[in-house]
Amino acid sequence: MEELIGRLRSTSTSLSSPFVDDYSDFATQGLSASKIPATSLQMSSLEALPAEIITYILAFLPAVDLAGLSRTSHLLRSHAHNDLLWMQFVRDDIPNYDQVLSPSPAKSWRDLYIAHHPYWFLVRHKVWFADLPNTGTIILARYNHRLGCIEGYRLIAEHGAHTFDLWEHNPDVIIHTFNPKVRLWLEDPVIKLDYTDSTHGKRFQNELRMPTNSTHGVCSMIFLCQPIPKQLQHPSMALWPPSIIPSVQRVRNESQNKFRDEDHRPRTLDRMSDRTFRIRKWVEFSNLMQPLSSIRMGEDVMTYSTLLEESYMPTKEKPYQGIWVGDYSGHGCEFLLVLQREVTNNTTMSRQSSTGSLPPGMSMEEREAEAQDDSEAGFHQMSQEEVVEQAYDDAQDILDLDGVTETEVTETSALGPERLNVHFPNVPTMQSTSNVQSAQGSSRDNGDNWQFGRLEAIKLTGDINVPRGQYTWIAEDIGPRGFLRVGNEQMFAGARMVKSWGRIAGRDFRHDRFIPSQLIMISHDALAQYWEVRLTLLSHLCRFADLLTQDFGHISFYRRVNIDDYLNV
């Protein structure tokens, strides 16, 4: 069998030709191959095989080679046009292929496959997120078997009904329950590629216009990307997706002429990225006096990338990884990618995949922690008034960061240096080393609570403070090194709580930093994050800093999103 397939791919039987104008032989456009040899009267060894053996062999070929084979002889053309072979190509690209029972509105499976080539990868990878500034967007692509079209819609979430409760562990913290309503925004498609039996010319270089917007005058076109080879990628390049998100292909996401150069687009199929694409949108105003002329304004280009399925599909060893929706209070619901990585030693914790370094904000926190002893030694040189003044200045800085609600800002804005009194508030503190070690021992005995690895939450959609493509929180070790306690309060009974770092920032992602937080692991489908936002940051300056600490933290909830629930038409 291997010998037959090797003979099929040999130069004596050319599978493709760059000299084809008819789009019916779509796969042969732009591929590097030799010219089709002159036809011979002698039947080849392949053609001499029984028909069922030829069909069996052709089932191992990809669509491109099958289309090229159909140009070698009339006999092989008849075998290559077997519609059962092309039906399998269509179904291989559709996750829920059992719904597709016929090629309608196309006359055959081959015609249907050709009509949407080479954009079947949109349906195959299904999850796509964009580089829209700050907020980003996430869409799901699917095949509509009723209309014979490829379509993509935004995935959105609404808060749902709220209830309020006090945290038994810390009554100063008000907990807002989170019951998100996740759905596709079907009223406004982002992608829509209708079926058509006409040719579209060179699809690799051309942009395809899509009838997506119901709003009059809003136009959009989709076009392909050419990836940047890994050896040419550099940290200084503006690439999409970001380096902290696993991907096998990355493309540029900055262009002075909005990606109009042909260098940004593939010339051949083997140079095409099947992990990224772009959409160009603009508003077009018609001229009533001159109907053939129009005014084009507000043009913008968004680059979309997919996620590796192994990075968001949970497994027995990595049950927490996946796509999640989180509650970000006034910013609304945001979608996250949670990665569960293995941690072999301390030096690999929280390192970025591209540079091997800590996130900048976390690096600053660790440097401050290392300087704590030196700062305490010099505290006696500061007067009490200076300490209180510094505490107030730091409090005003942190209140401008993401993670503090509008109510908390109102309550603390009236505080001045003269009103920031030294007292002993009743706030929860980190457990001692002995307590943690004893808790680890009990956790180890209970196999259900034994966890390992590092969790990294990356925003797929973001806000004005922490934008898309950035870390939102990191739990460096959900195993014994990060373990804090097992919840005994009613709301989090039995939940494992581990140390984590939460990211906060000012508007436009300024002054970003990581603050201590606690990850509450309710289940494999529900998480919560306790943000320990504090009024003072003088823990590295004052050995009496705990006397000045006033806790203004809150708890955010996260729910897993099952992507397959939204792909059925």
XYZ file of C-alpha atoms in Angstrom:
569
model
C 0.000 0.000 0.000
C 2.835 2.437 0.843
C 4.446 1.675 -2.519
C 1.189 2.494 -4.335
C 0.739 5.775 -2.485
C 4.375 6.660 -3.171
C 3.871 5.989 -6.863
C 0.744 8.144 -6.746
C 2.768 11.068 -5.420
C 5.700 10.563 -7.813
C 6.627 13.058 -10.536
C 5.343 10.689 -13.195
C 1.836 11.396 -11.936
C 1.656 15.119 -11.295
C -0.877 16.059 -8.631
C -0.959 19.763 -9.272
C -0.246 22.380 -11.869
C 0.365 26.119 -11.626
C -1.099 26.666 -15.061
C -4.791 26.319 -14.307
C -7.255 29.127 -14.818
C -10.443 27.184 -14.165
C -11.321 27.422 -10.477
C -12.922 23.998 -10.605
C -9.384 22.710 -10.125
C -9.037 25.025 -7.115
C -6.253 23.175 -5.356
C -3.761 23.593 -8.184
C -3.547 27.403 -7.950
C -0.151 28.681 -6.989
C 1.385 25.351 -5.906
C 4.950 24.637 -6.928
C 4.927 21.535 -9.151
C 6.128 20.370 -12.517
C 4.047 20.697 -15.618
C 1.635 17.919 -16.416
C 3.434 15.539 -18.732
C 2.114 14.724 -22.134
C -0.564 12.065 -22.077
C 0.588 8.576 -22.876
C -1.373 5.852 -24.594
C 0.036 3.334 -22.153
C -2.078 2.792 -19.018
C -0.243 3.490 -15.783
C 0.147 0.904 -13.036
C -2.266 2.836 -10.889
C -4.967 2.874 -13.534
C -4.603 -0.866 -14.017
C -5.744 -1.533 -10.454
C -9.345 -2.540 -9.709
C -11.721 0.380 -9.173
C -12.324 -0.359 -5.494
C -8.555 -0.407 -4.806
C -8.111 2.956 -6.552
C -10.924 4.463 -4.503
C -9.371 3.090 -1.315
C -6.015 4.660 -2.185
C -7.543 8.032 -3.068
C -9.211 8.156 0.344
C -5.751 8.769 1.854
C -5.132 11.897 -0.257
C -5.844 15.460 0.893
C -8.230 17.559 -1.170
C -5.433 19.460 -2.916
C -3.751 16.310 -4.215
C -7.067 14.736 -5.164
C -7.938 17.762 -7.299
C -4.522 17.620 -8.954
C -4.847 13.920 -9.630
C -8.096 14.516 -11.504
C -6.113 16.317 -14.243
C -3.842 13.411 -15.100
C -6.261 11.196 -17.021
C -9.951 10.700 -17.722
C -10.037 7.472 -15.726
C -8.455 8.994 -12.611
C -10.652 12.045 -13.018
C -13.754 9.876 -12.746
C -12.381 8.266 -9.589
C -11.290 11.618 -8.099
C -14.792 13.022 -8.599
C -16.292 10.331 -6.371
C -18.574 12.416 -4.180
C -18.111 10.183 -1.133
C -14.474 11.290 -0.988
C -15.458 14.962 -1.000
C -18.198 14.404 1.553
C -15.533 13.239 3.978
C -13.477 16.409 3.373
C -16.475 18.552 4.294
C -17.273 16.551 7.396
C -13.660 16.574 8.580
C -13.881 20.365 8.825
C -17.217 20.469 10.679
C -17.169 19.602 14.402
C -20.873 18.626 14.479
C -20.834 16.950 11.088
C -23.657 14.542 11.959
C -26.091 17.419 11.368
C -24.951 17.813 7.755
C -26.920 15.214 5.812
C -26.724 16.673 2.297
C -24.601 19.173 0.331
C -27.619 21.389 -0.385
C -27.747 24.044 -1.790
C -24.781 22.683 -3.750
C -25.326 19.919 -6.294
C -22.516 17.785 -4.879
C -20.146 17.599 -1.921
C -17.304 18.497 -4.259
C -19.035 21.691 -5.362
C -19.721 22.600 -1.737
C -16.113 22.053 -0.708
C -14.803 24.104 -3.608
C -17.256 26.937 -2.922
C -15.796 27.600 0.544
C -12.175 26.710 -0.138
C -9.811 27.783 1.456
C -11.959 29.152 4.310
C -12.987 25.801 5.806
C -10.385 26.359 8.521
C -12.758 28.909 10.095
C -15.195 26.128 10.967
C -12.508 23.608 11.816
C -10.899 25.745 14.553
C -14.239 27.364 15.597
C -12.890 29.725 18.344
C -11.445 33.096 17.252
C -10.424 36.178 19.245
C -9.496 39.588 17.841
C -6.968 42.357 18.531
C -9.639 45.046 18.910
C -7.973 47.656 21.189
C -8.583 47.136 24.912
C -11.882 45.253 24.757
C -11.145 42.655 22.082
C -13.868 40.276 20.952
C -14.367 36.519 20.698
C -16.398 34.821 17.972
C -17.462 31.265 17.188
C -17.475 30.095 13.568
C -19.800 27.340 12.372
C -21.278 25.872 9.210
C -24.964 26.549 8.626
C -26.130 23.442 6.775
C -29.554 24.978 6.108
C -28.116 27.891 4.113
C -24.864 26.254 3.022
C -22.842 29.155 4.419
C -19.997 29.698 6.880
C -20.939 32.155 9.619
C -19.360 33.569 12.744
C -21.023 35.352 15.672
C -19.791 37.180 18.750
C -19.888 35.294 22.026
C -21.344 37.613 24.664
C -22.281 37.275 28.332
C -24.648 39.125 30.635
C -24.416 39.274 34.412
C -27.791 37.783 35.183
C -29.576 38.166 38.513
C -27.488 39.276 41.512
C -27.728 38.408 45.182
C -25.577 39.859 47.949
C -24.084 38.159 50.951
C -21.334 38.706 53.524
C -18.290 36.483 53.568
C -18.279 34.543 56.803
C -14.485 34.382 56.772
C -14.261 38.178 56.517
C -17.574 40.040 57.127
C -16.090 43.231 55.633
C -16.258 41.629 52.158
C -19.572 41.674 50.290
C -19.978 38.801 47.816
C -21.953 39.353 44.609
C -23.181 36.068 43.175
C -22.505 35.478 39.498
C -24.963 33.733 37.176
C -23.866 34.725 33.663
C -26.029 34.278 30.575
C -23.729 33.339 27.704
C -25.063 33.383 24.145
C -24.216 34.157 20.531
C -25.196 37.578 19.191
C -27.096 36.267 16.176
C -28.429 39.687 15.162
C -25.060 40.885 13.857
C -22.825 38.265 12.188
C -19.094 38.962 11.984
C -18.452 36.345 9.272
C -20.810 35.288 6.535
C -19.601 33.426 3.460
C -22.595 32.459 1.340
C -22.560 29.483 -0.978
C -22.012 30.300 -4.627
C -21.185 28.032 -7.539
C -19.268 30.757 -9.373
C -15.503 31.144 -9.200
C -13.908 33.820 -7.060
C -10.585 34.159 -8.827
C -7.400 34.189 -6.748
C -8.741 33.861 -3.248
C -5.326 33.978 -1.610
C -4.696 37.610 -2.566
C -8.219 38.941 -2.972
C -10.552 40.193 -0.258
C -14.052 38.692 -0.157
C -16.953 40.990 0.565
C -19.413 39.651 3.144
C -23.128 40.533 3.568
C -22.787 40.654 7.340
C -24.188 43.936 8.622
C -27.855 44.732 8.824
C -26.946 48.400 9.340
C -27.068 50.268 6.059
C -23.707 51.446 4.809
C -21.484 49.232 7.026
C -19.286 47.036 4.829
C -16.843 44.254 5.656
C -14.379 42.066 3.772
C -12.405 39.028 4.864
C -8.909 38.134 3.684
C -6.121 35.698 4.467
C -2.833 36.154 6.336
C 0.729 35.019 5.861
C 2.431 33.910 9.112
C 5.819 35.151 10.286
C 8.360 32.293 10.516
C 9.469 31.591 14.077
C 13.107 32.324 13.264
C 12.117 35.861 12.183
C 9.934 36.641 15.185
C 11.343 39.087 17.733
C 9.941 40.387 21.059
C 9.944 43.921 19.644
C 7.553 42.915 16.826
C 3.842 43.642 17.128
C 2.468 40.136 16.605
C -0.899 38.495 17.069
C -1.685 36.454 19.080
C 0.405 37.687 22.061
C 3.386 35.605 23.092
C 1.770 34.483 26.375
C -0.983 32.651 24.441
C 0.164 29.315 22.947
C 0.034 29.321 19.150
C 1.792 27.647 16.230
C 1.426 30.706 13.961
C 1.709 34.449 14.565
C 1.186 37.348 12.175
C 1.854 41.069 12.252
C -0.883 43.232 13.716
C 0.492 46.648 12.787
C 0.544 48.192 9.320
C 0.772 51.772 8.136
C -1.471 51.143 5.132
C -3.906 48.775 6.883
C -2.433 45.585 5.386
C -2.923 46.533 1.754
C 0.540 45.309 0.747
C 0.631 41.972 -1.000
C 3.464 40.915 1.305
C 0.929 40.476 4.111
C -1.088 37.982 2.082
C -0.178 34.493 0.851
C 0.471 33.871 -2.805
C 0.148 30.102 -2.561
C -1.710 27.637 -0.410
C 1.398 26.459 1.424
C 2.071 30.042 2.586
C -1.426 30.585 3.931
C -2.082 30.779 7.658
C -4.965 28.574 8.746
C -4.776 29.958 12.306
C -5.342 33.653 11.564
C -7.352 35.899 9.252
C -8.330 39.563 8.965
C -11.551 41.506 8.513
C -11.660 44.995 7.042
C -14.663 47.158 7.983
C -15.729 50.629 6.971
C -18.756 52.875 6.594
C -19.825 53.753 3.053
C -22.032 56.755 2.299
C -23.809 56.833 -1.052
C -24.021 59.972 -3.167
C -27.614 60.555 -4.310
C -26.486 62.842 -7.121
C -23.878 60.359 -8.342
C -25.052 56.829 -7.444
C -21.874 55.187 -8.750
C -19.623 57.151 -6.395
C -19.534 56.832 -2.613
C -17.592 58.112 0.371
C -15.632 55.603 2.454
C -14.919 56.467 6.105
C -13.856 54.892 9.401
C -11.908 52.008 7.903
C -10.453 49.558 10.399
C -8.796 46.138 10.210
C -9.048 43.477 12.907
C -6.779 40.442 13.080
C -8.274 37.223 14.431
C -6.440 34.217 15.802
C -7.618 30.843 17.042
C -6.711 28.921 20.185
C -4.961 25.579 20.269
C -7.592 23.043 21.226
C -5.212 21.366 23.659
C -4.867 24.677 25.526
C -8.569 25.077 26.369
C -9.918 21.522 26.444
C -9.804 20.123 29.996
C -8.145 16.776 30.616
C -7.869 14.435 33.574
C -4.413 15.816 34.352
C -5.380 19.466 33.665
C -9.041 19.813 34.683
C -9.008 23.605 35.133
C -7.790 24.725 31.722
C -10.411 26.091 29.383
C -12.365 29.177 28.342
C -14.034 30.938 31.269
C -16.297 33.939 31.750
C -15.570 36.217 34.696
C -17.363 38.931 36.631
C -15.485 42.243 36.446
C -18.060 44.402 38.196
C -18.517 47.712 36.362
C -16.589 46.427 33.330
C -19.127 43.657 32.784
C -18.358 40.057 31.883
C -15.065 39.164 30.273
C -13.790 35.934 28.719
C -10.560 34.348 29.883
C -8.241 31.584 28.769
C -7.096 29.591 31.801
C -3.921 27.595 31.210
C -2.803 24.871 33.593
C 0.942 24.384 33.311
C 3.246 21.955 35.001
C 5.758 23.463 37.446
C 8.913 21.464 37.982
C 10.835 23.976 40.100
C 10.598 27.485 41.481
C 12.608 29.045 38.667
C 9.947 28.176 36.067
C 7.031 29.676 37.952
C 5.090 32.463 36.208
C 7.549 32.790 33.357
C 6.416 34.046 29.974
C 6.849 31.531 27.171
C 8.639 33.943 24.845
C 11.148 35.598 27.181
C 11.238 33.328 30.226
C 10.807 36.367 32.475
C 8.244 37.308 35.073
C 5.394 39.623 34.118
C 6.587 43.211 34.838
C 4.093 43.913 37.612
C 4.897 40.683 39.402
C 8.625 41.369 39.144
C 8.063 44.690 40.909
C 6.122 42.996 43.711
C 8.898 40.449 44.257
C 11.586 43.114 44.303
C 9.628 44.992 46.938
C 9.258 41.822 48.996
C 13.006 41.196 48.822
C 13.691 44.752 49.986
C 11.373 44.444 52.973
C 14.076 43.767 55.547
C 16.231 46.695 54.416
C 13.224 49.021 54.450
C 12.261 48.001 57.965
C 15.796 48.662 59.166
C 15.537 52.268 58.016
C 12.022 52.888 59.341
C 13.221 54.539 62.537
C 14.459 57.459 60.427
C 10.840 58.366 59.449
C 8.521 60.195 61.812
C 4.966 58.992 62.446
C 3.577 61.938 60.481
C 5.753 61.048 57.481
C 4.621 57.423 57.622
C 0.941 58.427 57.665
C 1.483 60.932 54.851
C 3.172 58.262 52.720
C 0.365 55.806 53.462
C -2.229 58.312 52.271
C -0.319 58.992 49.024
C -0.058 55.277 48.274
C -3.755 54.837 49.048
C -4.712 57.515 46.524
C -2.583 55.740 43.879
C -4.147 52.355 44.423
C -7.700 53.710 44.397
C -7.183 54.672 40.759
C -6.416 51.081 39.824
C -8.635 48.405 38.370
C -10.057 46.180 41.096
C -11.569 48.896 43.328
C -15.276 49.528 42.858
C -16.946 52.912 42.663
C -18.456 52.452 46.151
C -15.049 51.738 47.652
C -13.577 54.846 46.037
C -16.391 56.988 47.492
C -15.902 55.562 50.961
C -12.155 56.113 51.004
C -11.898 59.398 49.122
C -12.757 61.350 52.268
C -9.758 59.939 54.093
C -6.875 62.322 54.514
C -3.557 62.039 56.344
C -5.086 63.475 59.486
C -7.918 60.874 59.476
C -5.771 57.792 58.776
C -5.459 56.649 62.383
C -3.229 53.863 63.612
C -5.362 50.978 64.867
C -5.531 47.194 64.891
C -8.148 46.140 62.345
C -9.453 42.595 62.366
C -8.357 41.470 58.918
C -7.349 37.979 57.778
C -3.628 37.383 57.416
C -1.595 34.711 55.652
C -1.238 31.487 57.594
C 2.045 30.712 59.275
C 4.438 28.207 57.736
C 3.592 25.574 60.322
C -0.133 25.928 59.640
C 0.397 25.658 55.904
C 2.547 22.567 56.283
C -0.043 20.868 58.480
C -2.788 21.788 56.007
C -0.671 20.365 53.185
C -0.381 17.110 55.054
C -4.136 16.802 55.465
C -4.624 17.758 51.827
C -2.187 15.090 50.743
C -4.140 12.481 52.683
C -7.329 13.499 50.909
C -6.801 12.460 47.285
C -9.748 14.552 46.016
C -8.063 17.794 47.096
C -4.590 17.012 45.839
C -3.732 19.382 43.006
C -0.597 20.423 41.162
C 0.646 22.899 38.590
C 0.225 26.610 37.901
C -2.907 28.371 36.669
C -2.581 31.403 34.401
C -5.665 33.422 33.454
C -5.269 35.510 30.266
C -7.936 37.903 29.050
C -9.428 37.102 25.648
C -11.648 40.170 26.052
C -10.647 43.070 28.267
C -11.395 46.588 29.424
C -9.866 50.061 29.635
C -7.697 49.056 32.606
C -6.362 45.567 31.823
C -6.839 44.962 28.072
C -7.220 41.754 26.101
C -4.146 39.588 25.735
C -2.834 40.327 29.257
C -2.619 38.301 32.441
C -5.473 38.973 34.859
C -4.349 36.601 37.647
C -1.787 33.879 38.238
C -1.765 31.114 40.848
C 1.874 30.077 40.898
C 1.253 26.711 42.521
C -2.129 25.177 43.321
C -0.279 22.321 45.009
C 1.338 22.207 48.453
C 3.534 25.297 48.030
C 0.577 27.587 47.384
C -1.998 25.941 49.629
C -3.623 28.196 52.271
C -6.650 26.429 53.681
C -9.828 24.514 52.903
C -12.954 26.645 53.193
C -15.260 25.871 56.086
C -17.720 28.732 55.537
C -21.066 27.838 53.983
C -20.545 29.491 50.598
C -17.090 27.962 49.994
C -17.385 24.798 52.065
C -14.706 22.326 50.997
C -13.163 24.725 48.430
C -9.398 24.712 48.164
C -7.821 28.162 48.597
C -4.339 28.896 47.254
C -2.068 31.888 46.977
C -2.341 33.887 43.774
C -1.491 37.248 42.235
C -4.172 39.514 40.779
C -3.384 42.200 38.233
C -4.657 45.750 38.644
C -3.936 48.831 36.531
C -4.997 52.399 35.933
C -6.791 53.577 32.830
C -5.052 52.769 29.555
C -3.084 50.010 31.318
C -0.893 52.436 33.259
C 0.898 51.620 36.517
C -0.055 47.962 36.248
C 1.038 45.679 39.049
C 0.230 42.348 40.665
C -1.229 42.338 44.171
C -1.613 39.385 46.568
C -4.879 37.514 46.151
C -6.428 34.156 46.909
C -7.803 31.751 44.333
C -10.862 29.890 45.614
C -11.138 26.585 43.729
C -14.831 25.756 44.098
C -14.889 23.063 41.398
C -13.472 22.293 37.962
C -16.223 24.490 36.488
C -16.302 27.322 39.052
C -13.543 29.511 40.492
C -13.447 32.663 42.596
C -10.727 35.234 43.205
C -10.369 37.224 46.427
C -8.608 40.483 45.525
C -6.740 41.763 48.577
C -6.686 45.437 47.581
C -5.421 47.371 50.587
C -5.412 51.017 51.523
C -1.673 51.152 52.215
C 1.336 49.723 50.428
C 3.824 50.382 53.227
C 4.471 46.765 54.158
C 8.023 47.211 52.860
C 8.569 50.509 54.702
C 7.040 50.065 58.108
C 7.274 47.216 60.580
C 3.967 48.563 61.939
C 2.336 48.466 58.488
C -0.224 45.927 59.670
C -1.444 48.579 62.079
C -2.236 50.837 59.135
C -3.805 48.202 56.892
C -7.452 48.654 55.956
C -8.886 45.922 53.712
C -11.057 46.882 50.709
C -10.954 43.608 48.751
C -13.724 41.941 46.805
C -14.437 38.521 45.308
C -14.844 37.814 41.581
C -16.433 34.638 40.240
C -15.566 32.680 37.095
C -17.608 30.061 35.246
C -16.457 27.622 32.581
C -17.852 28.076 29.055
C -18.546 24.958 27.008
C -17.918 26.098 23.431
C -19.684 23.139 21.813
C -22.990 24.216 23.348
C -23.100 27.194 20.966
C -22.073 25.535 17.697
C -25.351 23.826 16.878
C -27.379 25.587 14.215
